[in-house]
Amino acid sequence: MQLYYAPTSPFSRKVRIIARELGLEGKIAEIMIDPWTDAALREHNPLAKVPTLVLENGMSVFESAVICDYLDEVARANGRETGIIPHEGPERLNALQWQGLADGMMAATGRLFADSRRPENERSDFVMDRQHAAVQRSIDVIEGGIISLATDSPDIGILSVAVALEYVDFRWPDGRFVVSDDLRHWISELSDRPSMIATRYHLLPV
């Protein structure tokens, strides 16, 4: 399998982390690209977005949640007893709900960052305020619930939230978002996992 990714993309990072947590990194060739300029990407994904996973039969799988679900099935088919996505019950819904919140938070963070780089006369204060509120409110909701969850065997929801929170710090290191000390301690426990260390955000080479 081949995975097209960008090191600044939180959705790419989520997939790369999940692959490592499932022990599948050796089965995936990771190809770092700039999705804005790499014409080859559109051959595999009409949206020209990362992450995009190309299977051995040539089929392309895109959207991070879909890729993670597929990798979870591959790991189970290869004999792994416990996947990253609970199969049923409240645990499954809870994990997927946290993933959904994290994905929305990552999208809002990215849009806010992109808008902030536009000339002032091309920005919409209403849109930027809305995205800022979405990110801060998501952080507040996370603090109100997920930090009670254990970090020793994280599922897709917990890992997605960690990816989203670190993305906020990557794009906004100036501390404009309020993150409590308790939540930062919770993040730090996950940040030391090998999968997180191996996939740190960084800018594309110039």
Tab-separated table of C-alpha atoms in Angstrom:
chain	number	residue	atom	x	y	z
A	1	MET	CA	0.000	0.000	0.000
A	2	GLN	CA	1.021	3.597	-0.601
A	3	LEU	CA	-0.026	6.539	1.552
A	4	TYR	CA	0.194	10.056	0.156
A	5	TYR	CA	0.493	12.528	3.005
A	6	ALA	CA	1.600	16.024	3.959
A	7	PRO	CA	3.460	16.615	7.249
A	8	THR	CA	1.313	19.655	8.043
A	9	SER	CA	-1.980	17.791	7.569
A	10	PRO	CA	-3.630	16.622	10.820
A	11	PHE	CA	-5.750	14.148	8.874
A	12	SER	CA	-2.599	12.635	7.367
A	13	ARG	CA	-1.025	12.450	10.784
A	14	LYS	CA	-4.045	10.683	12.239
A	15	VAL	CA	-3.811	7.947	9.608
A	16	ARG	CA	-0.051	7.572	10.068
A	17	ILE	CA	-0.514	7.239	13.834
A	18	ILE	CA	-3.271	4.663	13.463
A	19	ALA	CA	-1.139	2.618	11.057
A	20	ARG	CA	1.638	2.495	13.639
A	21	GLU	CA	-0.695	1.714	16.527
A	22	LEU	CA	-2.022	-1.221	14.501
A	23	GLY	CA	1.468	-2.438	13.570
A	24	LEU	CA	0.897	-1.818	9.856
A	25	GLU	CA	3.568	0.809	9.162
A	26	GLY	CA	5.800	-1.825	7.544
A	27	LYS	CA	3.076	-2.607	5.002
A	28	ILE	CA	2.617	1.014	3.904
A	29	ALA	CA	5.000	3.121	1.825
A	30	GLU	CA	4.525	6.706	2.968
A	31	ILE	CA	4.956	9.302	0.213
A	32	MET	CA	5.313	12.900	1.384
A	33	ILE	CA	3.906	15.425	-1.099
A	34	ASP	CA	2.613	18.962	-1.390
A	35	PRO	CA	-1.068	18.401	-2.244
A	36	TRP	CA	-1.292	21.912	-3.729
A	37	THR	CA	1.340	21.299	-6.383
A	38	ASP	CA	1.652	17.530	-6.889
A	39	ALA	CA	-0.281	16.669	-10.049
A	40	ALA	CA	0.071	12.932	-9.439
A	41	LEU	CA	-2.234	13.094	-6.439
A	42	ARG	CA	-5.303	13.897	-8.528
A	43	GLU	CA	-4.721	10.707	-10.508
A	44	HIS	CA	-5.505	8.780	-7.318
A	45	ASN	CA	-7.966	11.135	-5.668
A	46	PRO	CA	-10.253	13.450	-7.673
A	47	LEU	CA	-10.316	15.798	-4.668
A	48	ALA	CA	-6.496	16.043	-4.712
A	49	LYS	CA	-6.447	15.849	-0.920
A	50	VAL	CA	-4.327	14.061	1.628
A	51	PRO	CA	-4.336	11.517	3.050
A	52	THR	CA	-4.925	9.183	0.128
A	53	LEU	CA	-4.233	5.451	0.455
A	54	VAL	CA	-3.584	3.440	-2.708
A	55	LEU	CA	-4.157	-0.290	-2.319
A	56	GLU	CA	-2.255	-3.104	-4.037
A	57	ASN	CA	-5.074	-3.511	-6.577
A	58	GLY	CA	-4.886	0.168	-7.507
A	59	MET	CA	-8.014	1.236	-5.649
A	60	SER	CA	-7.753	4.566	-3.860
A	61	VAL	CA	-9.175	5.148	-0.396
A	62	PHE	CA	-9.570	8.693	0.879
A	63	GLU	CA	-10.955	10.634	3.820
A	64	SER	CA	-9.070	9.866	7.022
A	65	ALA	CA	-11.952	8.220	8.890
A	66	VAL	CA	-12.526	5.806	5.990
A	67	ILE	CA	-8.822	4.985	5.752
A	68	CYS	CA	-8.599	4.351	9.507
A	69	ASP	CA	-11.621	2.061	9.375
A	70	TYR	CA	-10.042	0.129	6.507
A	71	LEU	CA	-6.708	-0.223	8.310
A	72	ASP	CA	-8.501	-1.450	11.421
A	73	GLU	CA	-10.155	-4.191	9.339
A	74	VAL	CA	-6.815	-5.119	7.749
A	75	ALA	CA	-5.188	-5.469	11.147
A	76	ARG	CA	-7.987	-7.672	12.454
A	77	ALA	CA	-7.879	-9.805	9.301
A	78	ASN	CA	-4.162	-10.301	9.913
A	79	GLY	CA	-4.845	-11.716	13.362
A	80	ARG	CA	-4.836	-8.687	15.615
A	81	GLU	CA	-7.338	-9.340	18.392
A	82	THR	CA	-7.911	-5.725	19.397
A	83	GLY	CA	-8.293	-2.996	16.819
A	84	ILE	CA	-8.297	0.745	17.234
A	85	ILE	CA	-12.047	1.105	16.649
A	86	PRO	CA	-14.431	-0.674	19.053
A	87	HIS	CA	-16.758	-2.948	17.095
A	88	GLU	CA	-20.019	-2.394	18.934
A	89	GLY	CA	-21.898	-0.849	21.810
A	90	PRO	CA	-21.464	2.482	23.583
A	91	GLU	CA	-17.679	2.217	23.308
A	92	ARG	CA	-17.861	2.310	19.505
A	93	LEU	CA	-20.228	5.273	19.396
A	94	ASN	CA	-18.156	7.137	21.975
A	95	ALA	CA	-14.908	6.600	20.042
A	96	LEU	CA	-16.442	7.642	16.727
A	97	GLN	CA	-18.083	10.683	18.300
A	98	TRP	CA	-14.745	11.907	19.664
A	99	GLN	CA	-13.187	11.295	16.269
A	100	GLY	CA	-15.956	13.346	14.654
A	101	LEU	CA	-15.398	16.238	17.049
A	102	ALA	CA	-11.640	16.112	16.522
A	103	ASP	CA	-11.998	16.055	12.731
A	104	GLY	CA	-14.261	19.092	12.794
A	105	MET	CA	-11.876	20.879	15.132
A	106	MET	CA	-8.935	20.156	12.824
A	107	ALA	CA	-10.857	21.484	9.830
A	108	ALA	CA	-11.798	24.676	11.697
A	109	THR	CA	-8.207	25.173	12.847
A	110	GLY	CA	-6.930	24.780	9.298
A	111	ARG	CA	-9.497	27.183	7.839
A	112	LEU	CA	-8.756	29.771	10.517
A	113	PHE	CA	-5.023	29.515	9.829
A	114	ALA	CA	-5.547	29.837	6.058
A	115	ASP	CA	-7.825	32.847	6.466
A	116	SER	CA	-5.356	34.546	8.818
A	117	ARG	CA	-2.763	34.507	6.043
A	118	ARG	CA	-4.983	36.345	3.581
A	119	PRO	CA	-4.656	40.100	3.059
A	120	GLU	CA	-6.851	41.944	5.556
A	121	ASN	CA	-9.208	43.185	2.847
A	122	GLU	CA	-9.886	39.572	1.801
A	123	ARG	CA	-10.687	38.251	5.267
A	124	SER	CA	-14.118	37.807	6.789
A	125	ASP	CA	-14.140	38.668	10.486
A	126	PHE	CA	-17.443	36.815	10.847
A	127	VAL	CA	-16.025	33.611	9.385
A	128	MET	CA	-12.799	33.856	11.392
A	129	ASP	CA	-14.679	34.500	14.632
A	130	ARG	CA	-16.910	31.526	13.896
A	131	GLN	CA	-13.947	29.207	13.298
A	132	HIS	CA	-12.169	30.504	16.396
A	133	ALA	CA	-15.279	29.849	18.499
A	134	ALA	CA	-15.590	26.328	17.052
A	135	VAL	CA	-12.023	25.479	18.032
A	136	GLN	CA	-12.214	26.954	21.533
A	137	ARG	CA	-15.583	25.357	22.260
A	138	SER	CA	-14.252	21.997	21.076
A	139	ILE	CA	-11.306	22.338	23.447
A	140	ASP	CA	-13.720	23.107	26.287
A	141	VAL	CA	-15.848	20.050	25.488
A	142	ILE	CA	-12.761	17.847	25.328
A	143	GLU	CA	-11.604	19.123	28.691
A	144	GLY	CA	-15.024	18.432	30.136
A	145	GLY	CA	-15.048	14.803	29.119
A	146	ILE	CA	-12.141	13.059	27.518
A	147	ILE	CA	-9.413	13.759	30.076
A	148	SER	CA	-11.164	11.261	32.322
A	149	LEU	CA	-10.299	8.532	29.794
A	150	ALA	CA	-7.186	6.412	30.165
A	151	THR	CA	-4.308	7.004	27.761
A	152	ASP	CA	-2.573	3.623	28.116
A	153	SER	CA	-4.623	1.916	25.364
A	154	PRO	CA	-6.119	4.751	23.288
A	155	ASP	CA	-8.775	4.179	20.656
A	156	ILE	CA	-9.493	6.148	17.479
A	157	GLY	CA	-11.330	8.837	19.427
A	158	ILE	CA	-8.602	9.518	21.968
A	159	LEU	CA	-5.863	9.556	19.334
A	160	SER	CA	-7.867	11.839	17.050
A	161	VAL	CA	-8.341	14.322	19.874
A	162	ALA	CA	-4.612	14.284	20.640
A	163	VAL	CA	-3.832	14.955	16.982
A	164	ALA	CA	-6.302	17.856	16.917
A	165	LEU	CA	-4.964	19.459	20.092
A	166	GLU	CA	-1.359	19.269	18.914
A	167	TYR	CA	-2.449	20.753	15.579
A	168	VAL	CA	-3.812	23.791	17.410
A	169	ASP	CA	-0.418	24.282	19.059
A	170	PHE	CA	1.368	23.744	15.727
A	171	ARG	CA	-0.662	26.384	13.896
A	172	TRP	CA	-1.157	28.746	16.835
A	173	PRO	CA	1.939	28.600	19.060
A	174	ASP	CA	1.100	32.077	20.354
A	175	GLY	CA	-1.311	30.583	22.887
A	176	ARG	CA	-4.434	32.341	21.648
A	177	PHE	CA	-6.540	29.319	22.612
A	178	VAL	CA	-7.167	28.509	26.275
A	179	VAL	CA	-5.963	25.019	27.210
A	180	SER	CA	-5.899	24.073	30.883
A	181	ASP	CA	-2.911	22.557	32.644
A	182	ASP	CA	-4.900	19.364	33.243
A	183	LEU	CA	-5.588	18.974	29.529
A	184	ARG	CA	-1.976	19.696	28.652
A	185	HIS	CA	-0.904	16.973	31.084
A	186	TRP	CA	-3.339	14.569	29.416
A	187	ILE	CA	-1.893	15.451	25.996
A	188	SER	CA	1.671	14.972	27.220
A	189	GLU	CA	0.934	11.390	28.267
A	190	LEU	CA	-0.070	10.605	24.674
A	191	SER	CA	2.679	12.678	23.073
A	192	ASP	CA	5.321	10.261	24.330
A	193	ARG	CA	3.863	7.322	22.394
A	194	PRO	CA	6.202	6.155	19.587
A	195	SER	CA	3.458	6.668	16.998
A	196	MET	CA	3.059	10.297	18.039
A	197	ILE	CA	6.791	10.978	18.165
A	198	ALA	CA	7.358	9.489	14.703
A	199	THR	CA	4.700	11.674	13.079
A	200	ARG	CA	5.335	15.133	14.513
A	201	TYR	CA	4.070	18.058	12.469
A	202	HIS	CA	6.669	19.910	10.432
A	203	LEU	CA	6.732	22.197	7.429
A	204	LEU	CA	7.351	20.838	3.948
A	205	PRO	CA	10.942	21.174	2.729
A	206	VAL	CA	11.481	24.335	0.700
